[in-house]
Coordinates of C-alpha atoms in Angstrom, one line a residue:
Chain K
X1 CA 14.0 -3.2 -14.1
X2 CA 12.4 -0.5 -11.8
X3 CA 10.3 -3.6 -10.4
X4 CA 12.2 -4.3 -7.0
X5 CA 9.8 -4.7 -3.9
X6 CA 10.5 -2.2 -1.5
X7 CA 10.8 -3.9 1.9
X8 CA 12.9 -2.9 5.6
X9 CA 15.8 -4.9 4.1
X10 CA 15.5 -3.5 1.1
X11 CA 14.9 0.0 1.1
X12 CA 14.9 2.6 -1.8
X13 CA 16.0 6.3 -1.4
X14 CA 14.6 9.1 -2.4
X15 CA 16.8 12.6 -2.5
X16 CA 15.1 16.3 -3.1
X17 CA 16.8 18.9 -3.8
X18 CA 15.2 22.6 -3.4
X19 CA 15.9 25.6 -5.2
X20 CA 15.8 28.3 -2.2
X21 CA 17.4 31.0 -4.5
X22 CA 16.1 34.7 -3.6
X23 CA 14.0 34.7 -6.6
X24 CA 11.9 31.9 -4.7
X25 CA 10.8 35.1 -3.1
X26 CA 8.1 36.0 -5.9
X27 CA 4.7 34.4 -5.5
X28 CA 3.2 31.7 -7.5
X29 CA -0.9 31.9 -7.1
X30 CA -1.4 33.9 -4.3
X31 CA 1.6 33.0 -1.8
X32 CA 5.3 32.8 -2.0
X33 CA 7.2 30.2 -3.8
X34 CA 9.2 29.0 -1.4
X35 CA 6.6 28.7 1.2
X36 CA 4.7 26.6 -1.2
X37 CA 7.0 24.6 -2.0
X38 CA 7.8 23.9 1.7
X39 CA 4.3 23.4 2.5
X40 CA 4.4 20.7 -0.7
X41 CA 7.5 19.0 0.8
X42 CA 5.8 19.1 4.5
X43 CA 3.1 17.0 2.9
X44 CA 5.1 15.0 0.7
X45 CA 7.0 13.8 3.6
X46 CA 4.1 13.5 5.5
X47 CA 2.7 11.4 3.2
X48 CA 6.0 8.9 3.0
X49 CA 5.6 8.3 7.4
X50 CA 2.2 7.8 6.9
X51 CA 2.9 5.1 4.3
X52 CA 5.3 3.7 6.1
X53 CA 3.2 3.2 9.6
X54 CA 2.0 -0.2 10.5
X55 CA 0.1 0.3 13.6
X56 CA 2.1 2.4 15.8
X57 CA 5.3 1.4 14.0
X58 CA 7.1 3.2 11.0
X59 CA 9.6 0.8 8.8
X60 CA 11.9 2.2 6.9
X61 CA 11.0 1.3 3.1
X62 CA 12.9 5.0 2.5
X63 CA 15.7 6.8 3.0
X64 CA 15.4 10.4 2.1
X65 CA 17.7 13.7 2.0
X66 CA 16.2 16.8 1.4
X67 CA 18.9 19.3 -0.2
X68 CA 18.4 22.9 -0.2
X69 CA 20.9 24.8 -2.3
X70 CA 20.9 28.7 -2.2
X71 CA 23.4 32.0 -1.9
X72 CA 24.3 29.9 1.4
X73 CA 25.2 27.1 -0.3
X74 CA 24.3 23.5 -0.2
X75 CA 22.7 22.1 3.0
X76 CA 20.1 19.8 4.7
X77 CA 16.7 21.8 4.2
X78 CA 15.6 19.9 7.7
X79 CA 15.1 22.3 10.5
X80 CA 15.1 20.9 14.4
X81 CA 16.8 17.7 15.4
X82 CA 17.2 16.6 11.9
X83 CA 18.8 19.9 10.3
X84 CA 22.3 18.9 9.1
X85 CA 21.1 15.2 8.5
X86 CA 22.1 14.1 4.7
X87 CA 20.1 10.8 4.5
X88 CA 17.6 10.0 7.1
X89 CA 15.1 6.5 7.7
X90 CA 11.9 7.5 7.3
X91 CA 11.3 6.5 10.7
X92 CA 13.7 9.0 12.4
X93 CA 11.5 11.4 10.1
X94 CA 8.6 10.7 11.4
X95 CA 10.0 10.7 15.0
X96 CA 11.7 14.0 14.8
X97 CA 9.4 16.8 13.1
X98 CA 10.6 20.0 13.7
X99 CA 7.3 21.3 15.1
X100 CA 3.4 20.0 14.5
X101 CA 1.1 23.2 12.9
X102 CA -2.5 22.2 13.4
X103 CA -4.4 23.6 10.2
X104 CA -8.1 23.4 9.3
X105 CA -9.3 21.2 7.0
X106 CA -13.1 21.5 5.2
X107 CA -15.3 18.4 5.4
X108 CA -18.9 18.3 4.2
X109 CA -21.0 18.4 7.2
X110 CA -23.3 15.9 6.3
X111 CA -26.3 18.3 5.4
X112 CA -24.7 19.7 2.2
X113 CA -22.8 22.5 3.8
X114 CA -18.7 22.6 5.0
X115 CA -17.4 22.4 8.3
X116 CA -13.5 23.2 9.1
X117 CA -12.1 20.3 11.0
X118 CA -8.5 20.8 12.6
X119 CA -6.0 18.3 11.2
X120 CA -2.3 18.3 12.4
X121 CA 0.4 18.7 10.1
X122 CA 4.4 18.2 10.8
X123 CA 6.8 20.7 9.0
X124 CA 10.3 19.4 8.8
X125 CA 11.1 22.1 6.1
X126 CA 10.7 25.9 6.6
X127 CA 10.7 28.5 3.5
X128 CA 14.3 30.0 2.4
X129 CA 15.0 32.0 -0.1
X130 CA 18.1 34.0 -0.3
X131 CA 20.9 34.4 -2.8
X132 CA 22.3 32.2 -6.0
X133 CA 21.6 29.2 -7.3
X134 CA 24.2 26.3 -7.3
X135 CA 22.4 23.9 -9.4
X136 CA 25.8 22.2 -9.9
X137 CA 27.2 22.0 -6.4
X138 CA 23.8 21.1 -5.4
X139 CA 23.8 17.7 -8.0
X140 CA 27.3 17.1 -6.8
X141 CA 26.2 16.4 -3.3
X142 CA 23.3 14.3 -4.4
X143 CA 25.7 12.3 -6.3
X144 CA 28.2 11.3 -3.7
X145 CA 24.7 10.3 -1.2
X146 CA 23.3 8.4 -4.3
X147 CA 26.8 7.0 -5.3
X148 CA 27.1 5.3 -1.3
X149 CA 23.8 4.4 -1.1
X150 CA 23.4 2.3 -4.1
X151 CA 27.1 0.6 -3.2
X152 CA 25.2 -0.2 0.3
X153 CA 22.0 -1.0 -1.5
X154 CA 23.0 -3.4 -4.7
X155 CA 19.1 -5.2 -4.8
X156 CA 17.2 -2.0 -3.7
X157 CA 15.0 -0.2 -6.0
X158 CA 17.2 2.8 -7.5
X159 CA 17.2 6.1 -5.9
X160 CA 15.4 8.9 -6.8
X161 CA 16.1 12.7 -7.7
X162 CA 13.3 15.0 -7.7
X163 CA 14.6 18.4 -8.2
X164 CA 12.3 21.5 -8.1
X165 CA 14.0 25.0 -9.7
X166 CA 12.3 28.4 -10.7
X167 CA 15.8 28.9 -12.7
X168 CA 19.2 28.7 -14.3
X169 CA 22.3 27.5 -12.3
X170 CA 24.7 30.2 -10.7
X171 CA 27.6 27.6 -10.6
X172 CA 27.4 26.3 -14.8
X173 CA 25.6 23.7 -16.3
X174 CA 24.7 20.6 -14.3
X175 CA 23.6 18.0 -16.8
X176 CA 26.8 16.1 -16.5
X177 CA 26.1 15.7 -12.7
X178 CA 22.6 14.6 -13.8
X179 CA 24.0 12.0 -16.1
X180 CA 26.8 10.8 -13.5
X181 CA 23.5 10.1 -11.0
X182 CA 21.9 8.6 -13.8
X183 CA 24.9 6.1 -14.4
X184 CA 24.9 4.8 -10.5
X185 CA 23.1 1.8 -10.7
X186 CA 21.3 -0.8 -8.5
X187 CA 21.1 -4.5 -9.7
X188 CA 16.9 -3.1 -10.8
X189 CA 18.2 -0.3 -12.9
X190 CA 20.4 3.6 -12.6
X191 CA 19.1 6.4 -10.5
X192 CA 16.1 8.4 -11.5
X193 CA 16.3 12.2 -12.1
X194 CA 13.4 14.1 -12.3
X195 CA 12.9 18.2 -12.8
X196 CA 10.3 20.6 -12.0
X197 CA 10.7 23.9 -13.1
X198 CA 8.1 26.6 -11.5
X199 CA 7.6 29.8 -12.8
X200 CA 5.9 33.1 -11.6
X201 CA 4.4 33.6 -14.8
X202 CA 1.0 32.6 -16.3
X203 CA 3.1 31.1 -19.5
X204 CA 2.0 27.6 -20.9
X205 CA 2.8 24.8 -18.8
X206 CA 4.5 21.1 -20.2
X207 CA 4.3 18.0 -18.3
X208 CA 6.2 15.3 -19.0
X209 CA 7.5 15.6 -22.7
X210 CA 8.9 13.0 -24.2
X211 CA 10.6 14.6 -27.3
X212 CA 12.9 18.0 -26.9
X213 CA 10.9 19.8 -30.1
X214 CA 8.0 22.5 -28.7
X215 CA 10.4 23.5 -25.4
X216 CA 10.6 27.2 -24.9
X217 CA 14.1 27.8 -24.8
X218 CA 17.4 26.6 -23.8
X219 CA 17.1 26.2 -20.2
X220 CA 14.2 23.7 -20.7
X221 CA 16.3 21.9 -23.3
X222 CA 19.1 21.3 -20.9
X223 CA 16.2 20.4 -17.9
X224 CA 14.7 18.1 -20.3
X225 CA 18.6 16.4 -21.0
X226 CA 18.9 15.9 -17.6
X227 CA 15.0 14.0 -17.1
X228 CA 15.3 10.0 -17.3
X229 CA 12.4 8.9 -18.8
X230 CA 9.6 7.7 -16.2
X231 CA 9.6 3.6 -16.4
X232 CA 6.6 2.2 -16.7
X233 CA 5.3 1.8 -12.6
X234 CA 5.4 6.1 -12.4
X235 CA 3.6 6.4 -15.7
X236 CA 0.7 4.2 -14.5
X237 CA 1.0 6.1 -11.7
X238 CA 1.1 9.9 -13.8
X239 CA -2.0 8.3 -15.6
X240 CA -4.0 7.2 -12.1
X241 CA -3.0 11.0 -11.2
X242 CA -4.6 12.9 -14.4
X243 CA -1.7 13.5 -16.0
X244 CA -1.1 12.8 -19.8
X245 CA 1.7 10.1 -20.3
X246 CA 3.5 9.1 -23.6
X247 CA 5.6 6.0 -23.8
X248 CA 8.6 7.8 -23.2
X249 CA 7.5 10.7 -21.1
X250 CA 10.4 12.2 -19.0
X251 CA 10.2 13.1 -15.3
X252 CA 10.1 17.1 -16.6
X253 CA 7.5 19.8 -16.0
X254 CA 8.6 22.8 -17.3
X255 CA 7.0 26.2 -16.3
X256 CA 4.8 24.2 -13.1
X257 CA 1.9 26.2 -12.0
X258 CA 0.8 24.9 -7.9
X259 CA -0.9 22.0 -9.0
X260 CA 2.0 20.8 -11.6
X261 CA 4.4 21.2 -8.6
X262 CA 1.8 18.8 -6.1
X263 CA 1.6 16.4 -8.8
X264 CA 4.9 16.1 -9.5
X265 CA 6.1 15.2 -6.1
X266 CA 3.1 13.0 -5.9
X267 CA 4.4 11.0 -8.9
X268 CA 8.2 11.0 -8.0
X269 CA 7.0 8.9 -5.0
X270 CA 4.7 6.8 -6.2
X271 CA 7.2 4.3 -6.2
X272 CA 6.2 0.4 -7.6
X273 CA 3.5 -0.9 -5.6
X274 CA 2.3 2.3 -3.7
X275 CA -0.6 3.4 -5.0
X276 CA -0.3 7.7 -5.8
X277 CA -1.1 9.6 -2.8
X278 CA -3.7 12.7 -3.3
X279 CA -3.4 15.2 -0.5
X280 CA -4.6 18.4 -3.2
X281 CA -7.6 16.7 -2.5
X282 CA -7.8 16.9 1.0
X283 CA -8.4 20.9 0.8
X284 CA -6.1 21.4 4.0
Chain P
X1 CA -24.6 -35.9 13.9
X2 CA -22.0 -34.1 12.1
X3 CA -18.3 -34.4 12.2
X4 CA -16.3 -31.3 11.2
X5 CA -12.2 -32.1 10.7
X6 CA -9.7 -29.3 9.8
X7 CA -6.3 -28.6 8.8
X8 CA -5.5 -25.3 8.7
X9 CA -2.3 -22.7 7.3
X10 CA -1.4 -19.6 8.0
X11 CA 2.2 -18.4 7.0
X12 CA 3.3 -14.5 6.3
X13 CA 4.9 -13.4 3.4
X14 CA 8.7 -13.7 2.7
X15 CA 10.7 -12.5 5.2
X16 CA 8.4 -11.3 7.5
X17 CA 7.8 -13.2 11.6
X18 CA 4.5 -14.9 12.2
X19 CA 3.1 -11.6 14.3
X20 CA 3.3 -9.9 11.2
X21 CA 0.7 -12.2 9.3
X22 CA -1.9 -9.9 8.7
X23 CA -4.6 -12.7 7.5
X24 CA -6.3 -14.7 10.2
X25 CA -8.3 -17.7 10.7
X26 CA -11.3 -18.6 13.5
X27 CA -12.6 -22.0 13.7
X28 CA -15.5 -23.1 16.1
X29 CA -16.2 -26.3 15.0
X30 CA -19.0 -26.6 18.1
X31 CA -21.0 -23.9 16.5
X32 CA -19.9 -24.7 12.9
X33 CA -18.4 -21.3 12.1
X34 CA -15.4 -20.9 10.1
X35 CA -13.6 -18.0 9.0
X36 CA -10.3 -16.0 8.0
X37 CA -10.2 -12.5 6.9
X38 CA -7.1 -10.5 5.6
X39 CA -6.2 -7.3 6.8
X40 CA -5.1 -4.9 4.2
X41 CA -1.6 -4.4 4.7
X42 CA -1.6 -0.2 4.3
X43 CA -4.5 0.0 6.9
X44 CA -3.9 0.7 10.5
X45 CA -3.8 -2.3 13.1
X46 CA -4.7 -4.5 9.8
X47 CA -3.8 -7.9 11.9
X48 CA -6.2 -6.7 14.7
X49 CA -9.1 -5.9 12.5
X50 CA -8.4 -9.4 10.1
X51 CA -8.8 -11.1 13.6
X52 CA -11.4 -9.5 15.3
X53 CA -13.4 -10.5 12.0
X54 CA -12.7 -13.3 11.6
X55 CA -13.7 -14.5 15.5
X56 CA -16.3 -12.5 15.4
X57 CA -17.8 -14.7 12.7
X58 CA -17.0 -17.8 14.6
X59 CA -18.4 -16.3 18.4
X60 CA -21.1 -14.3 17.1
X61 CA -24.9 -15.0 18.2
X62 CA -26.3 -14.6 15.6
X63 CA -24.5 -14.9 12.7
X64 CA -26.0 -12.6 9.5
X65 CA -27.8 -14.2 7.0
X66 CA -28.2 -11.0 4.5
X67 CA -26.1 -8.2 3.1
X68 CA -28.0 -6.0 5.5
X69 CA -27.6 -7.7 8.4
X70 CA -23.6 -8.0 7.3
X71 CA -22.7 -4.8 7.7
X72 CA -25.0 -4.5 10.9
X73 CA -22.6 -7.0 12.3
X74 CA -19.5 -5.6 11.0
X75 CA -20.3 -2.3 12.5
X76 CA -20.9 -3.8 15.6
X77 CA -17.2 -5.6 15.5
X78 CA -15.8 -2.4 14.0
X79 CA -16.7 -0.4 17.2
X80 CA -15.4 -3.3 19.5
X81 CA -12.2 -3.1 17.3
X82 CA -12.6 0.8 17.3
X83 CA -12.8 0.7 21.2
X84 CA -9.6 -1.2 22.3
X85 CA -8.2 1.5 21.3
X86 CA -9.5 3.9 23.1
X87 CA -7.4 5.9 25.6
X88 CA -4.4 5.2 23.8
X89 CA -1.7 7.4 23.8
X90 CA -0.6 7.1 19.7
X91 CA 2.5 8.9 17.9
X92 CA 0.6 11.7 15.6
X93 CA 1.5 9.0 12.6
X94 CA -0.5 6.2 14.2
X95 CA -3.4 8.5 14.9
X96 CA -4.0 9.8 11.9
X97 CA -3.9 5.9 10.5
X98 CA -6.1 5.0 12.9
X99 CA -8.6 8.0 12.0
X100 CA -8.7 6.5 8.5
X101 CA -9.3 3.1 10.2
X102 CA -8.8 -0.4 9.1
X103 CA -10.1 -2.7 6.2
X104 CA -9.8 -6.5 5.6
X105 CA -11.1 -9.1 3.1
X106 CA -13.3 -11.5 4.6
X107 CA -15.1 -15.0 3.8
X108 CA -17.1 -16.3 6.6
X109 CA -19.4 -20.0 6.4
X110 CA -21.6 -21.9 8.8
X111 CA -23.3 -24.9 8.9
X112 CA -27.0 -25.5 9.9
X113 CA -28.5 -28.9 10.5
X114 CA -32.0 -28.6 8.7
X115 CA -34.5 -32.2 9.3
X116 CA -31.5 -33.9 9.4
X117 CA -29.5 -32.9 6.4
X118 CA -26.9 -30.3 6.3
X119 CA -27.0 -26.9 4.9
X120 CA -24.3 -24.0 4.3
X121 CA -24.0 -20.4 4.3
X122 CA -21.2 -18.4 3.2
X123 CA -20.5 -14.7 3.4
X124 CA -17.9 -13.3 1.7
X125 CA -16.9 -9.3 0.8
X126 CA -13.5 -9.2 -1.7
X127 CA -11.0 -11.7 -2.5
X128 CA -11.2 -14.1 0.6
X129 CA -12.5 -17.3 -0.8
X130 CA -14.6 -19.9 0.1
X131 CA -13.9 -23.1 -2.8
X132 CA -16.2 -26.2 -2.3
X133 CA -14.4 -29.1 -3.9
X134 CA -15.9 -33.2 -4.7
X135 CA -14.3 -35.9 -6.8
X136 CA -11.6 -33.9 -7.7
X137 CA -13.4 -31.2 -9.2
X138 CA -14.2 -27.7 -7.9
X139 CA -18.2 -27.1 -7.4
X140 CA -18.0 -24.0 -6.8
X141 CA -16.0 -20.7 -5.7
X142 CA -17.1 -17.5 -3.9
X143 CA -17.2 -14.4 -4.2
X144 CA -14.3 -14.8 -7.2
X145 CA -14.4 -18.1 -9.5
X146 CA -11.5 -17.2 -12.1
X147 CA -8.1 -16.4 -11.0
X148 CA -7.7 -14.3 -13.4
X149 CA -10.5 -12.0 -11.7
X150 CA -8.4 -11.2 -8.8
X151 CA -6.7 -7.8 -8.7
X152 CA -4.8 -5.2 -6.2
X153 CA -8.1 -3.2 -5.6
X154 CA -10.8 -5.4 -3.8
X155 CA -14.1 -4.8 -1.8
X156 CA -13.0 -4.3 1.8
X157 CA -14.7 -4.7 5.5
X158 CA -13.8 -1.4 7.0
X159 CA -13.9 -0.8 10.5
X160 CA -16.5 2.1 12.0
X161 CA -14.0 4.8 11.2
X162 CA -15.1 4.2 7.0
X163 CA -18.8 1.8 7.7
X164 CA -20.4 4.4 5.7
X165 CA -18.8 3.2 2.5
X166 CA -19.7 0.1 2.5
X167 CA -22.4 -1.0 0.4
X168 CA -24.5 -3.8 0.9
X169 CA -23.6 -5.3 -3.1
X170 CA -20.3 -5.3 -1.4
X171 CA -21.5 -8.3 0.2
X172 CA -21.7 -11.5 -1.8
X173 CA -24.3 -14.2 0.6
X174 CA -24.5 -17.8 -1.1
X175 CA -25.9 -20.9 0.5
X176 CA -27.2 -24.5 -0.4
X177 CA -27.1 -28.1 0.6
X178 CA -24.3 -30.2 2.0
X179 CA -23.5 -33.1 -0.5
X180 CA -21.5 -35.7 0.7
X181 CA -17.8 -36.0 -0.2
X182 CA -17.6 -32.1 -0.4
X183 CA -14.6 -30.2 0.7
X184 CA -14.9 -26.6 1.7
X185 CA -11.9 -24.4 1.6
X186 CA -11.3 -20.7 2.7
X187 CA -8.7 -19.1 1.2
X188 CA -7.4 -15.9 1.2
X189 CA -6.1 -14.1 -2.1
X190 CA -3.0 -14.8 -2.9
X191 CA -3.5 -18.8 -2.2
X192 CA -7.4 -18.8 -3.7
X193 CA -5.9 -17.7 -7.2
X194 CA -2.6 -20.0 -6.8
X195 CA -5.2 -23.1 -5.7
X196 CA -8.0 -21.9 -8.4
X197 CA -5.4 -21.5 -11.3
X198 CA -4.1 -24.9 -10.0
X199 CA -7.4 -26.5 -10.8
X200 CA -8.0 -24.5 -13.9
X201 CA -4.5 -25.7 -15.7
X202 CA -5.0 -29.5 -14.2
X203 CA -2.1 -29.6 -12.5
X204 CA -0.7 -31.9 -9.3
X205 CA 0.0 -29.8 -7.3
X206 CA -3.0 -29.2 -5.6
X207 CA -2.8 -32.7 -4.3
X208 CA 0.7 -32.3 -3.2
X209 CA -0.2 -28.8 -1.4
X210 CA -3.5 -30.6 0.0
X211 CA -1.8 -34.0 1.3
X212 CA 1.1 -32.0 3.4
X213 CA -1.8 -30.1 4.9
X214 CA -3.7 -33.3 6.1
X215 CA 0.0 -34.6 7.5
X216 CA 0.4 -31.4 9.2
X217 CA 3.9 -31.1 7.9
X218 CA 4.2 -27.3 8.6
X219 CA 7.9 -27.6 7.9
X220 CA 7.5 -29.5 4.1
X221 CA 4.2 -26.9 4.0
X222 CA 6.2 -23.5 4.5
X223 CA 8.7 -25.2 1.5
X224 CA 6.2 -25.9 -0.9
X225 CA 5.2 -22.3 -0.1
X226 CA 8.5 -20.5 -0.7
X227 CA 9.0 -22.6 -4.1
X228 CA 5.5 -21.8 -5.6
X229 CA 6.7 -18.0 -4.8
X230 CA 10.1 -18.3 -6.3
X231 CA 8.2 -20.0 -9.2
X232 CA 6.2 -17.0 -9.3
X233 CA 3.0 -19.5 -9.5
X234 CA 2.1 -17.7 -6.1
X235 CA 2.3 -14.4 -5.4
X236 CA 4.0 -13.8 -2.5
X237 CA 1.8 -12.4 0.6
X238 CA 0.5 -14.0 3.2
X239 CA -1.1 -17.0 3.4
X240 CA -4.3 -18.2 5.2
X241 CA -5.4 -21.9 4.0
X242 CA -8.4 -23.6 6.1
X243 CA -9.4 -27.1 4.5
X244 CA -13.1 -28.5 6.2
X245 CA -14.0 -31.7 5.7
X246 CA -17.8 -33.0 7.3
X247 CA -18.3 -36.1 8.3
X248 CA -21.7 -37.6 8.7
X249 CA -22.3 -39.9 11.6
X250 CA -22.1 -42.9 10.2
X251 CA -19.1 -42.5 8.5
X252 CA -17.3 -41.0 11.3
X253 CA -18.0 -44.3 13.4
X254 CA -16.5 -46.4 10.7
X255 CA -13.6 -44.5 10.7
X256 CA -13.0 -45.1 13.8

């Protein structure tokens, strides 16, 4: 299980969904939480193209939604040609950026000080924030992509869920969505669902638990219900990154400060045979 | 008066076309260079750079004879490589590959005719092979010997965009003196631990895999392949497979 090769023919998917809730207005370190996490989703998806190019080519080893679910509702967080798209080949992704920021980026000079070198970066995603939280109808929609992908995609490797919160659901509890996702299946093994919650607050962070005892409260218990556990290519891949890893760690952070939240997206797509991507360390 | 005969394999990984081998083979048997090199599949234009390598090796003038004089050369290929792609217009994706630039495995040999007998050279940097086989034995294997010592994280050949980290133990230089009988094979990865593991566990298929090559059966060839890989005895990637056998004068007359 969780061993399929990813390939054009057969492709995995890979489904965010974004908590852009007015609270995502507060800051986390010294910026706003939503435009954080868009600038973390920019790179994340960045990152996917730039895995996916050979030569001047980009195949389509993914197909990815990004979700944003807010006082608006539930929506494709894409802005330019792609807003409104559910599921998209990373190809047209990388084709159809919204806009390209050019940012600076510091390299050592070469005589032990720092230059700032510009480096181009696409945005797809721009911050929201505004209004409630449907957790539930937000799941919902990721179940009915997941549940017609994986009835197009019986071989592929199973989809993926990476859900990043800063709170409880507006619309009730969603774990029974979670479980439904967890349930649709590919012939290598059921979707993944994995859950980040940020916080504003300096309170102690836990990455990937693998046992329910030692969580702060009932919210993180019902995050932590609705966590598969990582199989064993993204735990490799949580230990290449730093991160500590039990046997059966779930895909959970509970209480993410900015580099939890980097890490966590860079371990939801490390998918089997793609070695962990580390832009934090590229200082842009 | 030296003969040099070769069969030669190159086949891409399942389900991928023939322009999407990234491994490549170069063989000048004029100037007794051979060569393949296998571009690493994540790195931009890795087919371009695996070739340009590997005929550099085979066209060069002077072809390096130490670790520094390696990466003197494949600087010099790197900024030919580097330069064909100059004045392109690239998609912001395929220019930010190409900034990070291109890497490839490499195993390179020559032969030099010294007072009438024959020596070899061999240069090698990661999991390209160069095997020498004789009576049915291997002699000896470069810059790996045990199959078990390959992994997913070799020494590459970068291109001029990423010279600066290469490091001249990167380089693994071996030489010595043609004996007669021997057969030299360059291999890259996935095919040097199938053909060393092969030897290792005593098994026949090495002689199977080595007589369709001299028959030039491509079409038996790229079956043996596929079943290997669905036996999981071969990893499935590309292949690149260059057999040399030498042939001294004499012998070459009687087998005519």
């Amino acid at each position: 299980l969780y061993s399929a090769q990813i390939t054009r023919h057969n492709p995995t998917c890979i489904v965010m969904l974004l908590d852009q809730s007015r609270s995502m207005l507060d800051s986390i370190g010294n910026t706003r939480k939503a435009d954080f996490v868009a600038d973390t989703v920019n790179h994340t998806l960045h990152d996917l193209v730039i895995r996916c190019t050979k030569t001047e080519e980009v195949r389509d080893y993914y197909h990815v939604a990004c979700l944003g679910y807010s006082g608006r509702g539930v929506a494709s967080a894409f802005t330019g040609a792609l807003a409104n798209r559910r599921l998209t080949p990373v190809s047209q992704i990388a084709e159809y950026p919204a806009r390209i920021e050019t940012r600076f980026k510091r390299v050592p000079d070469g005589a032990g000080g720092v230059v700032e070198q510009p480096v181009r970066l696409p945005v797809w995603i721009d911050p929201v924030a505004d209004g409630g939280t449907p957790m539930c109808q937000a799941f919902a929609e990721a179940r009915n992509i997941i549940a017609e992908w994986t009835a197009a995609h019986a071989r592929g490797f199973p989809p993926i869920v990476l859900h990043l919160t800063d709170g409880e659901s507006s619309d009730g509890d969603p774990t029974a969505l979670a479980g439904e996702i967890m349930n649709l299946a590919t012939a290598d093994g059921g979707a993944l669902v994995f859950n980040c919650h940020i916080s504003s607050r300096r309170t102690n962070k836990i990455e990937y638990p693998a046992a329910a005892n030692g969580l702060p409260d009932q919210f993180a218990h019902t995050m932590f219900a609705m966590s598969s556990v990582l199989p064993e290519n993204f735990r490799n891949a949580a230990i290449q990154l730093g991160a500590r890893i039990e046997e059966n760690s779930r895909g959970f952070v509970c209480n993410a400060d900015p580099s939890a939240i980097v890490q966590f997206y860079e371990i939801g797509t490390s998918l089997t045979g793609m070695a962990p991507h580390r832009w934090m360390d590229e200082s842009v | 008066v030296w003969e040099f005969k070769t069969r030669q394999l190159l086949l891409p990984k399942s389900g991928a076309t023939r322009d999407e081998c990234e491994d490549a083979i170069s063989v000048d048997a004029r100037a007794r260079r051979f060569a393949i090199a296998d571009g690493a599949t994540e790195a931009f234009d890795a087919r371009g750079w695996a070739e340009r390598l590997a005929l550099g090796w085979t066209k060069a003038e002077v072809s390096p004879h130490t670790q520094k004089e390696f990466i003197s050369w494949a600087s010099g290929e790197g900024a030919a490589w580097a330069a064909t792609w100059i004045g392109r217009a690239l998609p912001w994706y395929a220019a930010e590959k190409r900034r990070a630039g291109s890497f490839a495995a490499f195993v390179g040999l020559e032969f030099e005719e010294d007072a009438g007998a024959l020596r070899w050279r061999a240069a090698a940097v990661g999991d390209a092979c160069l095997v020498s086989v004789r009576a049915g034995k291997v002699r000896g294997a470069m810059p790996l010997t045990d199959y078990r010592d390959f992994n997913s994280t070799p020494r590459l050949v970068p291109s001029i965009e990423a010279v600066a980290t290469m490091r001249e133990s990167d380089v693994v230089i071996a030489e010595g003196a043609f004996e007669s009988s021997t057969i030299f094979w360059l291999l890259s990865d996935a095919i040097a631990a199938w053909y060393l593991r092969a030897f290792a566990e005593e098994t026949t298929r090495i002689a199977g895999f080595e007589n369709l090559l001299l028959q030039a059966d491509d079409a038996s060839l790229a079956s043996f392949i596929h079943e290997e890989r669905l036996a999981l005895r071969l990893r499935d990637d590309d292949v690149a497979a260059l057999r040399i056998e030498v042939i001294s004068e004499g012998n070459a007359k009687k087998k005519v």
